Short mmCIF file of C-alpha atoms in Angstrom, two decimals:
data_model
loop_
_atom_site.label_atom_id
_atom_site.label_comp_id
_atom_site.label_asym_id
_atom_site.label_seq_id
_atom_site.Cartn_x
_atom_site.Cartn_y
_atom_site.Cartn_z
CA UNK A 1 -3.59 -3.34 27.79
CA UNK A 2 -2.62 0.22 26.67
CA UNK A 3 0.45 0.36 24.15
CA UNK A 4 2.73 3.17 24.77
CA UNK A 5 3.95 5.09 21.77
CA UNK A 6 7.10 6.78 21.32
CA UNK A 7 7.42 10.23 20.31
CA UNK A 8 9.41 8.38 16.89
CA UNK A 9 6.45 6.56 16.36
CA UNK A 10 3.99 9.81 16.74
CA UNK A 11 6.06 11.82 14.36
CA UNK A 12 5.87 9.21 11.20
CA UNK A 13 2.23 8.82 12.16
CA UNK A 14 1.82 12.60 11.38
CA UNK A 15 4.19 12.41 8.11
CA UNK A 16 2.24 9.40 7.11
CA UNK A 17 -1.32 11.11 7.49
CA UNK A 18 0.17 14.05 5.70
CA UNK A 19 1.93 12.40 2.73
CA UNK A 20 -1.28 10.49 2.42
CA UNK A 21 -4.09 13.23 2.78
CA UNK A 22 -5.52 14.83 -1.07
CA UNK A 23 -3.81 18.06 -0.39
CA UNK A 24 -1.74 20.37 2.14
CA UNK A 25 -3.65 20.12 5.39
CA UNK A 26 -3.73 23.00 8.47
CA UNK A 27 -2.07 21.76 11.74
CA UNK A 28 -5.40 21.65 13.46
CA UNK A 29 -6.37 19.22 10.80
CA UNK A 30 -3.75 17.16 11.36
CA UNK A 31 -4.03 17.15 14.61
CA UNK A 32 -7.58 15.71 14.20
CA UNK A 33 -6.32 13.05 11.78
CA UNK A 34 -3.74 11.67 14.18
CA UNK A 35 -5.37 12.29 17.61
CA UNK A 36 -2.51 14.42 18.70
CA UNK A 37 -2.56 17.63 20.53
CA UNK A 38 -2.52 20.61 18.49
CA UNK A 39 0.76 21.58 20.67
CA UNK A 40 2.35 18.36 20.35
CA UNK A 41 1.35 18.60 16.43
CA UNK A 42 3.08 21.92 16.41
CA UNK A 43 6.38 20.70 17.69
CA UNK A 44 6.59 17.37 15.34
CA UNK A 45 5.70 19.57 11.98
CA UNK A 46 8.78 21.90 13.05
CA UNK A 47 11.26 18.82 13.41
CA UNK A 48 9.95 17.64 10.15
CA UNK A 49 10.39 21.33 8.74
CA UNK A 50 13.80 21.46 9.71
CA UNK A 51 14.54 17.74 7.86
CA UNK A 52 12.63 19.53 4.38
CA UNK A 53 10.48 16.20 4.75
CA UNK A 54 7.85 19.01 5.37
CA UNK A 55 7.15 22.66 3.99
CA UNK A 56 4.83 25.48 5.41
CA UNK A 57 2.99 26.93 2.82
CA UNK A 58 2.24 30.36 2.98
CA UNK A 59 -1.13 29.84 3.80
CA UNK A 60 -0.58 28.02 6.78
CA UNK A 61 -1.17 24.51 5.32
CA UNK A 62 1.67 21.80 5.22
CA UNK A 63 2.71 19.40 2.61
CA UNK A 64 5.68 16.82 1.36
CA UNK A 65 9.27 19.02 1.37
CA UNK A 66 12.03 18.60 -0.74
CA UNK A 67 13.68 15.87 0.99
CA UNK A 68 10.58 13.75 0.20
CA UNK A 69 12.11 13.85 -4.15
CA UNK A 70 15.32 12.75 -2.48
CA UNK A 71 13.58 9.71 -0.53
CA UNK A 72 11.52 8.47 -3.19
CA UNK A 73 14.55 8.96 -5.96
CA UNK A 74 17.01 6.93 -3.22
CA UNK A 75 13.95 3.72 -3.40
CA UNK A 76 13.71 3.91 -7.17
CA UNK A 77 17.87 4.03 -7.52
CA UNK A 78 18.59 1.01 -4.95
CA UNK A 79 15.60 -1.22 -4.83
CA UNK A 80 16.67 -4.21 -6.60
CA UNK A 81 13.05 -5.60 -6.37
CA UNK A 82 11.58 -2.48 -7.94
CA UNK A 83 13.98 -2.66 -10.73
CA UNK A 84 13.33 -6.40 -11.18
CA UNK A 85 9.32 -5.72 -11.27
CA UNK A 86 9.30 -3.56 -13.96
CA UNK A 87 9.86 -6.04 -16.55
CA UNK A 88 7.61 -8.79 -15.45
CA UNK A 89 4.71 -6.01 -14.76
CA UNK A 90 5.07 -4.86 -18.19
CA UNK A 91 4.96 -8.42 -19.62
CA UNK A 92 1.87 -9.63 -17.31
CA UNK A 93 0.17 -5.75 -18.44
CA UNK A 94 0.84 -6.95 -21.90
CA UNK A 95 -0.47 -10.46 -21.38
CA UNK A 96 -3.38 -9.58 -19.45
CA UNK A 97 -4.60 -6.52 -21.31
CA UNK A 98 -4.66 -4.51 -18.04
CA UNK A 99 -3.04 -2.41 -15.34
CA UNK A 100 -0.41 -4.42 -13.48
CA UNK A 101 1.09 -2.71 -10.18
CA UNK A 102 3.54 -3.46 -7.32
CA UNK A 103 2.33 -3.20 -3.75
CA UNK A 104 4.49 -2.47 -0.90
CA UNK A 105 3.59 -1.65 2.76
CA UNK A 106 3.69 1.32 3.82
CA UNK A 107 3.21 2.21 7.75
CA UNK A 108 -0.52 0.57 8.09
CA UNK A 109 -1.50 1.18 4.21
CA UNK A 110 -0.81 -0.40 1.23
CA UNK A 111 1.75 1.71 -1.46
CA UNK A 112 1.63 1.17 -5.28
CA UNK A 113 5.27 1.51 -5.75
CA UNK A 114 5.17 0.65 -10.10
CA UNK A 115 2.00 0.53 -12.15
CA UNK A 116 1.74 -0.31 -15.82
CA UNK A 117 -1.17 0.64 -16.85
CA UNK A 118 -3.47 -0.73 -19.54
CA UNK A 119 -3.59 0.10 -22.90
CA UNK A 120 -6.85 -0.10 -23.67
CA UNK A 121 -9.64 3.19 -23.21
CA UNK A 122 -11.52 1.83 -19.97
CA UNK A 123 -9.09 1.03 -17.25
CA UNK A 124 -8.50 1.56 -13.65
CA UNK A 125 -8.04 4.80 -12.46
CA UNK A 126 -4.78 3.98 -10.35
CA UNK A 127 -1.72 5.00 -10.17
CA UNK A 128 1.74 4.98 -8.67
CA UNK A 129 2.52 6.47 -5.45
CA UNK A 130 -1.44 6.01 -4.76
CA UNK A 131 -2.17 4.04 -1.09
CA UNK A 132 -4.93 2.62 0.19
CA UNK A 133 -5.44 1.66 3.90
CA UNK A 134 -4.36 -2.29 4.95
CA UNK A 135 -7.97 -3.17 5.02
CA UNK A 136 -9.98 -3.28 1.59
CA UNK A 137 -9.14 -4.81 -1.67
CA UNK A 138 -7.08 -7.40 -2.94
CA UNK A 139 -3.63 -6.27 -2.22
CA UNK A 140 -4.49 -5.14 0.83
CA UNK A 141 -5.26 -8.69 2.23
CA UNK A 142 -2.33 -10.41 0.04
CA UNK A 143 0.03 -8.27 1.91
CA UNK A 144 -2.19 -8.62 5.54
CA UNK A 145 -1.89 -12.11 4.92
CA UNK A 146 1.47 -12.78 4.64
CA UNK A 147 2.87 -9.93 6.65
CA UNK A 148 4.93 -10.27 10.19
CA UNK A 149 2.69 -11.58 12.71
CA UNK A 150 2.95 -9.03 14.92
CA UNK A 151 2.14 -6.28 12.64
CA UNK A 152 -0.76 -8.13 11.51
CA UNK A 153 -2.20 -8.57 15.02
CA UNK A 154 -1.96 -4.46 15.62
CA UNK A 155 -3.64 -3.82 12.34
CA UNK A 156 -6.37 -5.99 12.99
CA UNK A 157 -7.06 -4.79 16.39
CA UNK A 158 -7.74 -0.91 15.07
CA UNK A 159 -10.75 -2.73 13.47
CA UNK A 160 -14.44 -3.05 14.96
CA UNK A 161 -14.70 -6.77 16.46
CA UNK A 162 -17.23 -7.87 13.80
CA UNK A 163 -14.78 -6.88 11.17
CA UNK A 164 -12.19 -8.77 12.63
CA UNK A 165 -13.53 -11.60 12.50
CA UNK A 166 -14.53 -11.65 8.94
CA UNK A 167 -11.32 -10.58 8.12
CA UNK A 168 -9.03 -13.24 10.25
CA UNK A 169 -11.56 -15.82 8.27
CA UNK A 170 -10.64 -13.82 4.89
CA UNK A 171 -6.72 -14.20 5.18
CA UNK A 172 -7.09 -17.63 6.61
CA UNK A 173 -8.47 -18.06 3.01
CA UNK A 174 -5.79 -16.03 1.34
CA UNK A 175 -2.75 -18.11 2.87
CA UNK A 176 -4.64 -21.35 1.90
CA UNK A 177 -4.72 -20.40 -1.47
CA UNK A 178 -1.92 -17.98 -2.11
CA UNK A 179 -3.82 -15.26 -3.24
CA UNK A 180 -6.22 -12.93 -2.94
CA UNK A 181 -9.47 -11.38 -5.08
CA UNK A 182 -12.16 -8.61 -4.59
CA UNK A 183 -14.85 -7.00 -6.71
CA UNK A 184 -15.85 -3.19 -6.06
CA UNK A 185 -14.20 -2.54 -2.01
CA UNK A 186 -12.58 0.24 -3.32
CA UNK A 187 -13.82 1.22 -6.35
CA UNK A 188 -16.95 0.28 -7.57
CA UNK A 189 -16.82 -1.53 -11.02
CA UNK A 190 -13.14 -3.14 -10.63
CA UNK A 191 -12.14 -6.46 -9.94
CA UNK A 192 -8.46 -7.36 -8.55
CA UNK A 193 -6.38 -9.86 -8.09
CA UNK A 194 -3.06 -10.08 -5.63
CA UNK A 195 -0.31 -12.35 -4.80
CA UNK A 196 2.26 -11.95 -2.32
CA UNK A 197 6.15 -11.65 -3.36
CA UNK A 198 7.89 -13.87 -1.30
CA UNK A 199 11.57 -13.66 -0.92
CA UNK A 200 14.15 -16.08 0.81
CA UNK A 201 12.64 -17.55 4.69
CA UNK A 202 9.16 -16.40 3.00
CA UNK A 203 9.69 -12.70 3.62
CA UNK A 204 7.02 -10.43 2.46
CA UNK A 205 8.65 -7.94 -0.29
CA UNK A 206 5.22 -6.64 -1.77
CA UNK A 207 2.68 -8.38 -3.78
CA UNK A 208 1.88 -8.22 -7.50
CA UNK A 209 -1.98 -7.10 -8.50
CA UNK A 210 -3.92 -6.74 -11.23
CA UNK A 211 -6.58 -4.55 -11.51
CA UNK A 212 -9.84 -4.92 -14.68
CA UNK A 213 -13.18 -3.55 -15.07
CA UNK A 214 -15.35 -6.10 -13.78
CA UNK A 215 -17.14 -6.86 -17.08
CA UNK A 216 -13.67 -7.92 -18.86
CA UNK A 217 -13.27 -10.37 -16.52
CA UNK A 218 -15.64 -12.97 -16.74
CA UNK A 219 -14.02 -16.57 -17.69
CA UNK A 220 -10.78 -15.22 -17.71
CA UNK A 221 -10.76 -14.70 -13.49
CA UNK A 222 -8.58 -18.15 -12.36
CA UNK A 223 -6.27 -17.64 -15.37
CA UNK A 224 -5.57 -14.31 -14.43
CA UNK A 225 -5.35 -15.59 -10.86
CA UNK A 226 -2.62 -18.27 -12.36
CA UNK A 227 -0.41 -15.51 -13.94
CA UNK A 228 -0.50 -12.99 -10.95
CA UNK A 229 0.75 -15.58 -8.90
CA UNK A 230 3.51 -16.61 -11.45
CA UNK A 231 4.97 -13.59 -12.08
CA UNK A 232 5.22 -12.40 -7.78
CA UNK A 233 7.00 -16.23 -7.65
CA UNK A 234 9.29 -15.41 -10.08
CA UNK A 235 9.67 -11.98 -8.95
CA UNK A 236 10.84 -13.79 -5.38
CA UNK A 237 12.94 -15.99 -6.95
CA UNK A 238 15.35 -13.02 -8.36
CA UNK A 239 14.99 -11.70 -4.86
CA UNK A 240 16.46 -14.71 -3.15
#
C-alpha cells in the first residue's frame, strides 16, 4: 500500500532534514536528502523563507531563520515538563557523576531538549539541541517503545526487514522492563541508559537518559538503571 503525503507533511520533512544536517545545505542537496524534486524543493524553501523559519545565505546554501530563536525560546518559556526536568536532571547528574539529558521526539528522531553534563574530564560528547535518528541507542528505543502505536509502526517500516525484526524483539524487551540500555550504537565507548516519562493515560512526554564512558560503569549499571527510572517516574508524576 502506497501512503500519500501531503504537501504539509513534505515541507516539515525538508525543515526537519535541514535543521538537522551539520551545516547550511544547497537546494540540490536537500533535495537528495528528502527525495523531493529539485522544483518542488525550490517552492517549499521559499514558503519557509517567507515564515524566517529559513534564510538564504549568500552563497546559495540554506539554514535555520530567525523565527527558529523564537520557536525554541516559546518551548523553553511554556514547557512545564522542561522546567520541571531541570531540577531532577541536575540532581541524578550530581548523583550519578555523569551527563543526564531529556529526550523528546522530534519528527522521526530523537531531540535532547536539557542536558547536564558531567563534571568530571572524560564525558560524553553530547549536547542539547543534538538529535539522533529513532533507531540507535538507548533513548531512541525508550521513546520507540512507548510511543503512539501508529507512529511506531511507520518508523519501523522505513527499516530493512531483518532490522525490524530485531528491533520489534528489542522494544518488546524495553516495555517488559521499563527501560532501555546500549553500549557503543552511537558512539563508540559510551554506555546509556533511558526511561520513558510517562504522564497521565501513560502518555509519552520524553524519556530521561544517562549517558557514561563505558569503563565507569561496571557494577554500578542496574543502580544506575534504578535511578533513571526514578527520576522520569517522578518527572510524570508532576506532569499528571
Amino acid at each position: 500500500m502506497t501512503i500519500k503525503i501531503s504537501s504539509q507533511d513534505k515541507v516539515f520533512t525538508l525543515l526537519s532534514s535541514l535543521v538537522t544536517a551539520p551545516c547550511a545545505v544547497t537546494a540540490r542537496e536537500l533535495a537528495e536528502l528528502t527525495g523531493l524534486p529539485l522544483s518542488s524543493t525550490y517552492r517549499y524553501l521559499a514558503v519557509l523563507c517567507r515564515w524566517s523559519l529559513v534564510q538564504e545565505r549568500q552563497s546559495g546554501r540554506y539554514a535555520p531563520g530567525p523565527m527558529a530563536v523564537q520557536l525554541a525560546a516559546g518551548f523553553e518559556h511554556q514547557n512545564s515538563v522542561l522546567t520541571w526536568a531541570r531540577p531532577l536532571l541536575a540532581e541524578l547528574a550530581e548523583r550519578s557523576g555523569e551527563s543526564a539529558a531529556l529526550m523528546m521526539i522530534s519528527g522521526n528522531r530523537a531531540l535532547c531538549v536539557e542536558m547536564i553534563d558531567s563534571s568530571q574530564a572524560l564525558r560524553c560528547c553530547y549536547q542539547k539541541g543534538y538529535s539522533q535518528p529513532l533507531r540507535y541507542g538507548a533513548s531512541a528505543r525508550a521513546l520507540l517503545a512507548f510511543m503512539d502505536e501508529t507512529l511506531r509502526k511507520q518508523i519501523l517500516a522505513e527499516l530493512p526487514p531483518a532490522e525490524r525484526t530485531l528491533m520489534i524483539q528489542s522494544l518488546e524487551q524495553v516495555r517488559e522492563q521499563g527501560y532501555a540500555v546500549s553500549q557503543g550504537e552511537i558512539d563508540q565507548g559510551v554506555w546509556g541508559v533511558s526511561a520513558p516519562v510517562l504522564g497521565s493515560r501513560d502518555n509519552l512526554l520524553g524519556a530521561i537518559s544517562l549517558m557514561a564512558p563505558v569503563e565507569r560503569v561496571g557494577a554500578l549499571q542496574s543502580q544506575w538503571g534504578r535511578w533513571v527510572c526514578d527520576t522520569a517516574a517522578r518527572l510524570g508524576a508532576m506532569s499528571n
